CSV table of C-alpha atoms and ligand atoms in Angstrom, one decimal:
chain,number,residue,atom,x,y,z
A,1,UNK,CA,97.6,121.1,138.1
A,2,UNK,CA,99.8,118.2,137.3
A,3,UNK,CA,102.0,119.1,134.4
A,4,UNK,CA,102.1,115.6,132.9
A,5,UNK,CA,98.7,113.9,132.7
A,6,UNK,CA,99.4,110.2,133.1
A,7,UNK,CA,97.3,107.2,132.2
A,8,UNK,CA,98.4,103.7,133.3
A,9,UNK,CA,99.1,100.8,130.9
A,10,UNK,CA,95.7,99.2,131.6
A,11,UNK,CA,94.1,102.4,130.2
A,12,UNK,CA,95.4,101.7,126.7
A,13,UNK,CA,92.1,101.5,124.7
A,14,UNK,CA,91.0,97.9,123.8
A,15,UNK,CA,89.4,98.9,120.4
A,16,UNK,CA,90.1,101.2,117.5
A,17,UNK,CA,87.3,103.6,116.4
A,18,UNK,CA,86.0,103.4,112.8
A,19,UNK,CA,84.6,106.8,111.8
A,20,UNK,CA,83.0,105.3,108.7
A,21,UNK,CA,80.2,104.0,110.9
A,22,UNK,CA,79.3,107.5,111.8
A,23,UNK,CA,79.9,109.5,108.6
A,24,UNK,CA,76.8,111.1,107.2
A,25,UNK,CA,78.1,110.6,103.6
A,26,UNK,CA,80.2,107.4,103.3
A,27,UNK,CA,83.4,107.5,101.2
A,28,UNK,CA,82.8,106.8,97.5
A,29,UNK,CA,84.2,103.5,96.3
A,30,UNK,CA,87.6,103.1,94.7
A,31,UNK,CA,87.5,102.6,90.9
A,32,UNK,CA,89.3,100.2,88.6
A,33,UNK,CA,91.5,102.5,86.4
A,34,UNK,CA,90.7,100.6,83.2
A,35,UNK,CA,87.0,99.9,83.5
A,36,UNK,CA,86.2,102.8,85.9
A,37,UNK,CA,83.9,100.3,87.7
A,38,UNK,CA,84.0,100.2,91.5
A,39,UNK,CA,86.4,97.6,92.7
A,40,UNK,CA,85.8,95.1,95.5
A,41,UNK,CA,88.2,94.4,98.4
A,42,UNK,CA,89.5,91.3,96.6
A,43,UNK,CA,91.4,93.5,94.2
A,44,UNK,CA,93.7,94.4,97.1
A,45,UNK,CA,94.5,90.8,97.9
A,46,UNK,CA,97.9,90.6,96.0
A,47,UNK,CA,99.2,93.5,98.2
A,48,UNK,CA,97.6,93.2,101.6
A,49,UNK,CA,96.7,90.5,104.1
A,50,UNK,CA,92.9,89.6,104.3
A,51,UNK,CA,92.5,91.0,107.8
A,52,UNK,CA,93.7,94.4,106.8
A,53,UNK,CA,91.5,94.4,103.7
A,54,UNK,CA,88.5,93.6,105.9
A,55,UNK,CA,89.4,96.5,108.2
A,56,UNK,CA,89.7,98.7,105.1
A,57,UNK,CA,86.1,98.2,104.2
A,58,UNK,CA,84.4,97.4,107.5
A,59,UNK,CA,81.5,99.6,108.7
A,60,UNK,CA,81.7,98.3,112.3
A,61,UNK,CA,82.0,101.1,114.7
A,62,UNK,CA,84.8,99.5,116.7
A,63,UNK,CA,87.5,96.9,115.9
A,64,UNK,CA,89.1,94.9,118.7
A,65,UNK,CA,92.9,95.4,119.2
A,66,UNK,CA,94.7,92.0,119.4
A,67,UNK,CA,96.3,91.4,122.8
A,68,UNK,CA,99.7,90.9,121.3
A,69,UNK,CA,99.4,94.3,119.6
A,70,UNK,CA,98.4,96.0,122.9
A,71,UNK,CA,101.3,94.3,124.6
A,72,UNK,CA,103.8,95.9,122.1
A,73,UNK,CA,101.9,99.2,122.4
A,74,UNK,CA,102.7,99.1,126.1
A,75,UNK,CA,106.4,99.7,125.3
A,76,UNK,CA,105.5,103.4,124.8
A,77,UNK,CA,101.7,103.7,125.3
A,78,UNK,CA,99.8,105.4,126.7
A,79,UNK,CA,101.7,108.4,125.4
A,80,UNK,CA,101.8,111.5,127.6
A,81,UNK,CA,99.8,114.6,127.3
A,82,UNK,CA,101.2,118.0,128.5
A,83,UNK,CA,99.9,121.4,129.0
A,84,UNK,CA,102.2,123.9,127.2
A,85,UNK,CA,102.3,126.5,130.0
A,86,UNK,CA,105.5,128.1,128.9
A,87,UNK,CA,104.3,128.4,125.3
A,88,UNK,CA,101.1,130.0,126.5
A,89,UNK,CA,103.2,132.5,128.6
A,90,UNK,CA,105.5,133.2,125.6
A,91,UNK,CA,102.5,134.0,123.4
A,92,UNK,CA,100.8,135.9,126.2
A,93,UNK,CA,97.5,134.3,125.2
A,94,UNK,CA,94.4,133.5,127.2
A,95,UNK,CA,94.2,130.2,125.3
A,96,UNK,CA,95.0,126.9,127.0
A,97,UNK,CA,97.3,124.8,124.8
A,98,UNK,CA,97.7,121.0,125.3
A,99,UNK,CA,99.8,118.7,123.3
A,100,UNK,CA,99.7,114.9,122.9
A,101,UNK,CA,103.2,113.6,122.5
A,102,UNK,CA,103.7,110.7,120.1
A,103,UNK,CA,107.5,111.2,119.9
A,104,UNK,CA,108.0,108.8,122.8
A,105,UNK,CA,107.6,105.7,120.6
A,106,UNK,CA,110.7,103.7,119.8
A,107,UNK,CA,111.0,105.4,116.4
A,108,UNK,CA,110.0,108.9,117.4
A,109,UNK,CA,106.6,109.3,115.9
A,110,UNK,CA,103.0,108.0,115.8
A,111,UNK,CA,103.9,105.6,112.9
A,112,UNK,CA,104.4,102.4,115.0
A,113,UNK,CA,100.7,102.6,116.1
A,114,UNK,CA,99.9,101.1,112.7
A,115,UNK,CA,103.2,99.5,111.8
A,116,UNK,CA,102.8,97.0,114.7
A,117,UNK,CA,99.3,95.8,113.8
A,118,UNK,CA,100.1,95.7,110.1
A,119,UNK,CA,103.2,93.5,110.7
A,120,UNK,CA,101.1,91.4,113.1
A,121,UNK,CA,98.3,90.6,110.6
A,122,UNK,CA,100.9,89.9,107.9
A,123,UNK,CA,102.7,87.5,110.3
A,124,UNK,CA,99.4,85.7,111.1
A,125,UNK,CA,98.9,85.1,107.4
A,126,UNK,CA,102.3,83.7,106.7
A,127,UNK,CA,103.9,86.7,104.9
A,128,UNK,CA,107.7,86.5,104.6
A,129,UNK,CA,108.6,90.0,103.4
A,130,UNK,CA,107.0,93.5,103.4
A,131,UNK,CA,108.0,96.3,101.0
A,132,UNK,CA,107.2,99.9,101.6
A,133,UNK,CA,108.1,103.5,100.8
A,134,UNK,CA,109.2,106.2,103.2
A,135,UNK,CA,109.4,110.0,102.9
A,136,UNK,CA,111.1,111.4,106.0
A,137,UNK,CA,112.2,108.0,107.2
A,138,UNK,CA,109.6,107.8,110.0
A,139,UNK,CA,107.4,105.2,108.3
A,140,UNK,CA,110.3,103.1,107.2
A,141,UNK,CA,111.8,103.1,110.7
A,142,UNK,CA,108.4,102.2,112.2
A,143,UNK,CA,107.8,99.3,109.8
A,144,UNK,CA,111.4,98.1,110.2
A,145,UNK,CA,110.9,98.0,114.0
A,146,UNK,CA,107.6,96.2,113.7
A,147,UNK,CA,108.8,93.6,111.1
A,148,UNK,CA,111.9,92.9,113.2
A,149,UNK,CA,109.7,92.1,116.2
A,150,UNK,CA,107.7,89.6,114.2
A,151,UNK,CA,110.7,88.1,112.2
A,152,UNK,CA,109.5,89.5,108.8
A,153,UNK,CA,111.9,90.8,106.1
A,154,UNK,CA,111.5,94.5,105.4
A,155,UNK,CA,112.6,96.4,102.2
A,156,UNK,CA,112.2,100.2,102.2
A,157,UNK,CA,112.2,102.6,99.2
A,158,UNK,CA,113.3,106.0,100.7
A,159,UNK,CA,112.7,109.2,98.8
A,160,UNK,CA,116.1,110.4,97.6
A,161,UNK,CA,115.9,113.8,99.2
A,162,UNK,CA,115.5,112.3,102.7
A,163,UNK,CA,118.0,109.5,102.0
A,164,UNK,CA,120.6,112.3,101.4
A,165,UNK,CA,119.4,114.6,104.2
A,166,UNK,CA,118.9,111.9,106.9
A,167,UNK,CA,121.5,109.2,106.7
A,168,UNK,CA,120.9,108.2,110.3
A,169,UNK,CA,117.3,107.3,109.6
A,170,UNK,CA,118.7,104.7,107.2
A,171,UNK,CA,121.1,103.4,109.8
A,172,UNK,CA,118.2,103.1,112.3
A,173,UNK,CA,116.3,101.0,109.8
A,174,UNK,CA,119.4,98.9,109.2
A,175,UNK,CA,119.7,98.4,113.0
A,176,UNK,CA,116.2,96.7,112.9
A,177,UNK,CA,117.4,94.6,110.0
A,178,UNK,CA,115.7,96.4,107.0
A,179,UNK,CA,117.2,96.9,103.5
A,180,UNK,CA,116.9,100.5,102.3
A,181,UNK,CA,117.1,101.8,98.7
A,182,UNK,CA,117.2,105.5,97.7
A,183,UNK,CA,114.1,106.1,95.4
A,184,UNK,CA,114.0,106.3,92.5
A,185,UNK,CA,116.3,103.2,92.4
A,186,UNK,CA,117.8,100.8,89.9
A,187,UNK,CA,116.0,97.9,91.7
A,188,UNK,CA,112.6,98.4,89.9
A,189,UNK,CA,111.4,99.0,86.4
A,190,UNK,CA,109.6,102.2,87.3
A,191,UNK,CA,112.7,103.4,89.2
A,192,UNK,CA,114.9,102.8,86.2
A,193,UNK,CA,112.4,104.5,83.8
A,194,UNK,CA,112.2,107.7,86.0
A,195,UNK,CA,116.0,107.8,86.5
A,196,UNK,CA,116.5,107.6,82.7
A,197,UNK,CA,114.2,110.6,82.2
A,198,UNK,CA,115.1,112.6,85.3
A,199,UNK,CA,118.6,111.6,86.6
A,200,UNK,CA,118.7,114.4,89.2
A,201,UNK,CA,115.2,114.0,90.7
A,202,UNK,CA,114.9,114.3,94.4
A,203,UNK,CA,112.1,111.7,94.3
A,204,UNK,CA,108.7,111.8,95.8
A,205,UNK,CA,106.4,109.6,97.9
A,206,UNK,CA,104.3,108.8,94.8
A,207,UNK,CA,107.4,107.4,93.0
A,208,UNK,CA,108.6,105.4,96.1
A,209,UNK,CA,105.1,103.9,96.5
A,210,UNK,CA,105.2,102.7,92.8
A,211,UNK,CA,108.5,101.0,93.4
A,212,UNK,CA,107.4,99.2,96.6
A,213,UNK,CA,104.2,98.1,95.0
A,214,UNK,CA,106.0,96.8,91.9
A,215,UNK,CA,108.3,94.5,94.1
A,216,UNK,CA,105.4,93.2,96.2
A,217,UNK,CA,103.1,92.5,93.2
A,218,UNK,CA,105.8,90.3,91.6
A,219,UNK,CA,106.2,87.8,94.6
A,220,UNK,CA,103.4,85.9,96.3
A,221,UNK,CA,105.2,85.8,99.7
A,222,UNK,CA,105.8,89.5,99.7
A,223,UNK,CA,103.2,92.1,100.7
A,224,UNK,CA,103.1,95.8,100.7
A,225,UNK,CA,102.4,98.2,103.6
A,226,UNK,CA,101.3,101.8,103.5
A,227,UNK,CA,102.0,104.2,106.5
A,228,UNK,CA,99.2,106.7,105.8
A,229,UNK,CA,96.2,107.4,103.5
A,230,UNK,CA,94.3,104.1,103.8
A,231,UNK,CA,91.3,103.5,106.0
A,232,UNK,CA,92.9,100.8,108.1
A,233,UNK,CA,95.9,103.0,108.9
A,234,UNK,CA,93.7,105.8,110.1
A,235,UNK,CA,91.7,103.2,112.1
A,236,UNK,CA,94.8,102.0,114.0
A,237,UNK,CA,95.9,105.6,114.8
A,238,UNK,CA,92.6,106.3,116.6
A,239,UNK,CA,94.4,104.9,119.7
A,240,UNK,CA,95.8,108.5,120.0
A,241,UNK,CA,92.6,110.4,120.2
A,242,UNK,CA,90.9,107.8,122.5
A,243,UNK,CA,93.7,108.2,125.0
A,244,UNK,CA,93.6,111.9,124.6
A,245,UNK,CA,89.9,112.1,125.5
A,246,UNK,CA,90.6,110.2,128.7
A,247,UNK,CA,93.5,112.5,129.5
A,248,UNK,CA,91.5,115.7,128.8
A,249,UNK,CA,88.8,114.3,131.1
A,250,UNK,CA,91.4,113.7,133.8
A,251,UNK,CA,92.5,117.3,133.4
A,252,UNK,CA,88.9,118.4,133.8
A,253,UNK,CA,89.0,120.1,130.4
A,254,UNK,CA,87.9,119.4,126.8
A,255,UNK,CA,89.3,121.0,123.6
A,256,UNK,CA,87.4,123.5,121.6
A,257,UNK,CA,89.9,123.0,118.8
A,258,UNK,CA,91.9,119.9,117.8
A,259,UNK,CA,94.8,120.3,115.5
A,260,UNK,CA,97.2,117.9,113.7
A,261,UNK,CA,99.7,118.1,110.9
A,262,UNK,CA,98.6,116.5,107.6
A,263,UNK,CA,100.5,114.3,105.1
A,264,UNK,CA,98.1,111.6,104.1
A,265,UNK,CA,95.9,112.0,107.1
A,266,UNK,CA,96.9,109.3,109.6
A,267,UNK,CA,98.0,111.3,112.6
A,268,UNK,CA,95.3,113.8,112.0
A,269,UNK,CA,92.7,111.0,111.8
A,270,UNK,CA,94.3,109.4,114.9
A,271,UNK,CA,93.8,112.4,117.1
A,272,UNK,CA,90.7,114.0,115.5
A,273,UNK,CA,88.4,111.1,114.7
A,274,UNK,CA,87.6,110.2,118.3
A,275,UNK,CA,86.8,113.8,119.0
A,276,UNK,CA,84.6,113.9,115.9
A,277,UNK,CA,82.8,110.9,117.4
A,278,UNK,CA,81.9,113.2,120.4
A,279,UNK,CA,80.5,115.6,117.8
A,280,UNK,CA,78.4,112.8,116.2
A,281,UNK,CA,77.3,111.0,119.4
A,282,UNK,CA,77.0,113.9,121.9
A,283,UNK,CA,76.3,116.8,119.6
A,284,UNK,CA,79.5,118.6,120.6
A,285,UNK,CA,81.0,121.2,118.4
A,286,UNK,CA,84.8,120.5,118.5
A,287,UNK,CA,86.6,122.0,115.6
A,288,UNK,CA,89.2,119.8,114.0
A,289,UNK,CA,91.9,121.5,111.8
A,290,UNK,CA,94.4,119.8,109.5
A,291,UNK,CA,97.7,121.6,109.0
A,292,UNK,CA,99.5,121.3,105.6
A,293,UNK,CA,102.5,122.9,103.9
A,294,UNK,CA,101.9,125.9,101.6
A,295,UNK,CA,104.1,124.1,99.1
A,296,UNK,CA,101.9,121.0,99.0
A,297,UNK,CA,98.4,122.3,99.7
A,298,UNK,CA,96.1,119.6,98.5
A,299,UNK,CA,93.4,120.2,101.2
A,300,UNK,CA,93.3,124.0,100.9
A,301,UNK,CA,94.0,124.4,97.1
A,302,UNK,CA,93.6,120.9,95.5
A,303,UNK,CA,90.6,119.5,93.7
A,304,UNK,CA,88.2,116.8,95.0
A,305,UNK,CA,88.2,114.1,92.3
A,306,UNK,CA,89.3,110.6,91.5
A,307,UNK,CA,93.1,110.2,91.3
A,308,UNK,CA,95.8,107.6,91.7
A,309,UNK,CA,97.6,107.2,95.0
A,310,UNK,CA,101.0,106.8,93.3
A,311,UNK,CA,102.9,108.5,90.5
A,312,UNK,CA,103.0,105.6,88.1
A,313,UNK,CA,99.2,105.0,88.3
A,314,UNK,CA,99.4,101.5,89.8
A,315,UNK,CA,96.8,101.9,92.6
A,316,UNK,CA,93.1,102.0,92.2
A,317,UNK,CA,91.5,105.4,91.6
A,318,UNK,CA,90.6,107.0,94.9
A,319,UNK,CA,88.1,109.9,95.5
A,320,UNK,CA,90.3,112.5,97.2
A,321,UNK,CA,91.6,116.0,97.4
A,322,UNK,CA,94.7,116.0,95.1
A,323,UNK,CA,97.2,118.2,93.4
A,324,UNK,CA,97.6,115.6,90.6
A,325,UNK,CA,99.4,112.3,91.0
A,326,UNK,CA,102.6,113.4,89.2
A,327,UNK,CA,102.9,116.6,91.3
A,328,UNK,CA,106.4,116.7,92.7
A,329,UNK,CA,106.5,119.1,95.7
A,330,UNK,CA,109.4,121.4,96.4
A,331,UNK,CA,112.1,119.8,98.5
A,332,UNK,CA,110.9,121.1,101.8
A,333,UNK,CA,112.2,119.4,104.9
A,334,UNK,CA,108.8,118.1,106.1
A,335,UNK,CA,109.3,115.0,103.9
A,336,UNK,CA,106.2,113.3,105.6
A,337,UNK,CA,104.0,116.0,104.2
A,338,UNK,CA,105.2,115.9,100.6
A,339,UNK,CA,102.3,113.8,99.3
A,340,UNK,CA,100.0,114.9,96.4
A,341,UNK,CA,96.8,113.5,97.8
A,342,UNK,CA,94.7,113.1,101.0
A,343,UNK,CA,93.1,109.9,102.3
A,344,UNK,CA,89.6,109.1,101.2
A,345,UNK,CA,87.8,109.5,104.6
A,346,UNK,CA,89.5,112.8,105.4
A,347,UNK,CA,88.7,114.1,101.9
A,348,UNK,CA,85.0,113.3,102.3
A,349,UNK,CA,84.9,114.9,105.8
A,350,UNK,CA,86.5,118.1,104.4
A,351,UNK,CA,84.1,118.1,101.4
A,352,UNK,CA,81.2,117.8,103.9
A,353,UNK,CA,82.7,120.7,106.0
A,354,UNK,CA,83.0,118.5,109.1
A,355,UNK,CA,86.7,119.4,109.4
A,356,UNK,CA,88.9,122.4,108.4
A,357,UNK,CA,92.3,122.8,106.8
A,358,UNK,CA,95.1,125.5,107.0
A,359,UNK,CA,98.3,125.9,105.0
A,360,UNK,CA,101.5,127.4,106.5
A,361,UNK,CA,104.6,128.5,104.6
A,362,UNK,CA,107.9,126.9,105.5
A,363,UNK,CA,109.4,129.9,107.3
A,364,UNK,CA,106.4,130.3,109.6
A,365,UNK,CA,106.6,126.6,110.3
A,366,UNK,CA,110.2,126.6,111.4
A,367,UNK,CA,109.7,129.8,113.4
A,368,UNK,CA,106.9,128.0,115.3
A,369,UNK,CA,109.1,124.9,115.7
A,370,UNK,CA,111.9,126.9,117.3
A,371,UNK,CA,109.4,128.8,119.6
A,372,UNK,CA,108.0,125.5,120.8
A,373,UNK,CA,111.4,124.0,121.4
A,374,UNK,CA,112.5,127.1,123.4
A,375,UNK,CA,109.3,127.1,125.4
A,376,UNK,CA,108.6,123.4,126.0
A,377,UNK,CA,112.0,121.8,125.4
A,378,UNK,CA,111.0,119.2,122.8
A,379,UNK,CA,112.3,119.9,119.3
A,380,UNK,CA,109.4,119.0,117.0
A,381,UNK,CA,109.8,117.2,113.7
A,382,UNK,CA,109.3,119.7,110.8
A,383,UNK,CA,106.0,117.9,110.0
A,384,UNK,CA,104.8,118.3,113.6
A,385,UNK,CA,105.8,122.0,113.5
A,386,UNK,CA,103.0,122.6,111.0
A,387,UNK,CA,100.4,121.7,113.7
A,388,UNK,CA,102.2,124.0,116.1
A,389,UNK,CA,102.0,126.8,113.6
A,390,UNK,CA,98.3,126.4,113.5
A,391,UNK,CA,98.0,126.2,117.3
A,392,UNK,CA,100.0,129.4,117.6
A,393,UNK,CA,97.8,131.1,115.0
A,394,UNK,CA,94.7,130.1,116.9
A,395,UNK,CA,96.2,131.1,120.3
A,396,UNK,CA,97.0,134.5,118.8
A,397,UNK,CA,93.5,134.8,117.5
A,398,UNK,CA,92.2,134.2,121.1
A,399,UNK,CA,94.5,137.0,122.3
A,400,UNK,CA,93.1,139.4,119.6
A,401,UNK,CA,89.5,138.5,120.4
A,402,UNK,CA,90.1,138.4,124.2
A,403,UNK,CA,88.6,135.0,124.6
A,404,UNK,CA,90.0,131.8,126.0
A,405,UNK,CA,89.8,128.6,124.0
A,406,UNK,CA,91.2,125.2,124.8
A,407,UNK,CA,93.5,123.9,122.0
A,408,UNK,CA,94.9,120.4,121.7
A,409,UNK,CA,97.6,119.7,119.1
A,410,UNK,CA,99.3,116.5,118.1
A,411,UNK,CA,103.0,116.6,118.6
A,412,UNK,CA,103.3,113.6,116.3
A,413,UNK,CA,107.1,113.3,116.3
A,414,UNK,CA,110.3,114.7,117.6
A,415,UNK,CA,112.8,116.3,115.3
A,416,UNK,CA,116.0,114.7,116.7
A,417,UNK,CA,116.9,113.3,113.3
A,418,UNK,CA,116.0,116.6,111.6
A,419,UNK,CA,119.0,118.8,112.6
A,420,UNK,CA,119.9,119.4,108.9
A,421,UNK,CA,116.5,121.1,108.6
A,422,UNK,CA,117.0,123.3,111.6
A,423,UNK,CA,120.6,124.0,110.5
A,424,UNK,CA,119.3,125.2,107.2
A,425,UNK,CA,116.7,127.4,108.9
A,426,UNK,CA,119.3,129.0,111.2
A,427,UNK,CA,121.6,129.5,108.2
A,428,UNK,CA,118.8,131.4,106.4
A,429,UNK,CA,118.6,128.8,103.7
A,430,UNK,CA,114.9,128.2,104.2
A,431,UNK,CA,112.9,130.5,101.9
A,432,UNK,CA,109.3,131.3,101.7
A,433,UNK,CA,107.7,129.0,99.1
A,434,UNK,CA,104.2,129.1,98.0
A,435,UNK,CA,102.8,127.7,94.8
A,436,UNK,CA,101.3,130.0,92.2
A,437,UNK,CA,97.8,129.3,91.1
A,438,UNK,CA,99.3,128.7,87.6
A,439,UNK,CA,101.5,125.9,88.9
A,440,UNK,CA,98.6,124.2,90.7
A,441,UNK,CA,96.3,124.5,87.7
A,442,UNK,CA,99.0,123.1,85.4
A,443,UNK,CA,99.4,120.0,87.5
A,444,UNK,CA,95.7,119.4,87.9
A,445,UNK,CA,95.0,120.1,84.2
A,446,UNK,CA,97.1,117.0,83.4
A,447,UNK,CA,94.6,114.8,85.2
A,448,UNK,CA,92.4,112.6,82.9
A,449,UNK,CA,90.8,110.7,85.9
A,450,UNK,CA,87.1,110.9,86.5
A,451,UNK,CA,85.5,114.0,88.1
A,452,UNK,CA,83.1,113.7,91.0
A,453,UNK,CA,79.8,115.4,90.3
B,1,LIG,C1,104.5,110.5,108.5
B,1,LIG,C2,104.5,111.6,109.3
B,1,LIG,C3,103.5,112.7,109.1
B,1,LIG,C4,102.6,112.7,107.9
B,1,LIG,O1,101.7,111.6,107.8
B,1,LIG,P1,100.2,111.5,108.3
B,1,LIG,O2,99.7,110.2,107.7
B,1,LIG,O3,99.5,112.6,107.7
B,1,LIG,O4,100.2,111.5,109.7
B,1,LIG,C5,103.5,113.7,109.9
B,1,LIG,N1,104.4,113.8,111.0
B,1,LIG,C6,105.3,112.8,111.2
B,1,LIG,C7,106.2,113.0,112.4
B,1,LIG,C8,105.3,111.7,110.4
B,1,LIG,O5,106.2,110.8,110.7
């Protein structure tokens, strides 16, 4: 079999897939935090362009991808799919393991799949500047790249931990013309307030989101962009799974299990939703598993209730699996997975048992990452290594049970900017970290947001 399964540029899908059209239980509405009444899409208008707000709430099954966006996609799409023969051999498993490789994008992850259309729709509506947060630096890089393409100013609030660990991510953003602040920063009111209270904080995505929103809300020509969690972000990412289905068909195979790492849900949604469509439309039984860190386990150990998307409580209340909006995860290297909540669609799917979730501890994750690099050559981002850990666990289960299953995992980014993480692992500085039930309960007990019956 051909090792690399190619698609040509004309096979880049022409539409994104909107899973809301097929969900048996639609996501519950966002609520206004003051009145607790459902809010309409117009409440998002100060922060997002109208076209993205429409995509946020549409129930159309497909949304057409603008030609200009497909044109930019063609710089790196379709992304390749590979069969991990050497990893299979190393594990001595009867399972077949495929991976879809999103690390070939200009910024090294799946994030430009949504950064490009988001910048495009902002440009169409005359926006001059976009603010955002970034955890590991992947989203900030992707938005910087996309804004530079369309001539929009970009300002990034980067979680302090990553800012210190990954100085070259900052330089990358600067190369595409973006301004980068360590978060919490002195540039915003919420940043100053948090710094006064916790001067040594390593920051969190929730805090960085609050800062970026504060700046966008104050200026009518500035909008805000989010790299995960929201419905329109997941919509854009479905380009991944649609390509993957065509590639699996070319290989004459189809996955029994689809796996992707989970931060806010965008790359998981991107790969898994088009396969879930096959379950809905064709009655297939493809299992989709989200992989999260044991130190930030909102899917496997969080609660399903209304909560804020950010730390300061500036967003609407969203129905989601959460650990509590002021939960600050341990400073693990998978910065992109250090988020307290899960996107609304994915939360509803998990609640309805249409998808599954697994948590992996940090040591298991890096061991999986190194195994993968040694077998397949590509060094995975620490986030991506979570998906690989799940894939390895499933492949080992196949071996124990003496059955062959086909596994497809999203290698959502390379780890070439994550050498500090691998260095720490080799030096023995990465320790097992799992939250106690008491810690989780203490964080959730602080929530006063509405429960979901
Ligand atoms: C941002 C990021 C994640 C986590 O975000 P999702 O929205 O859950 O995809 C995971 N992996 C990589 C490489 C990322 O850049």
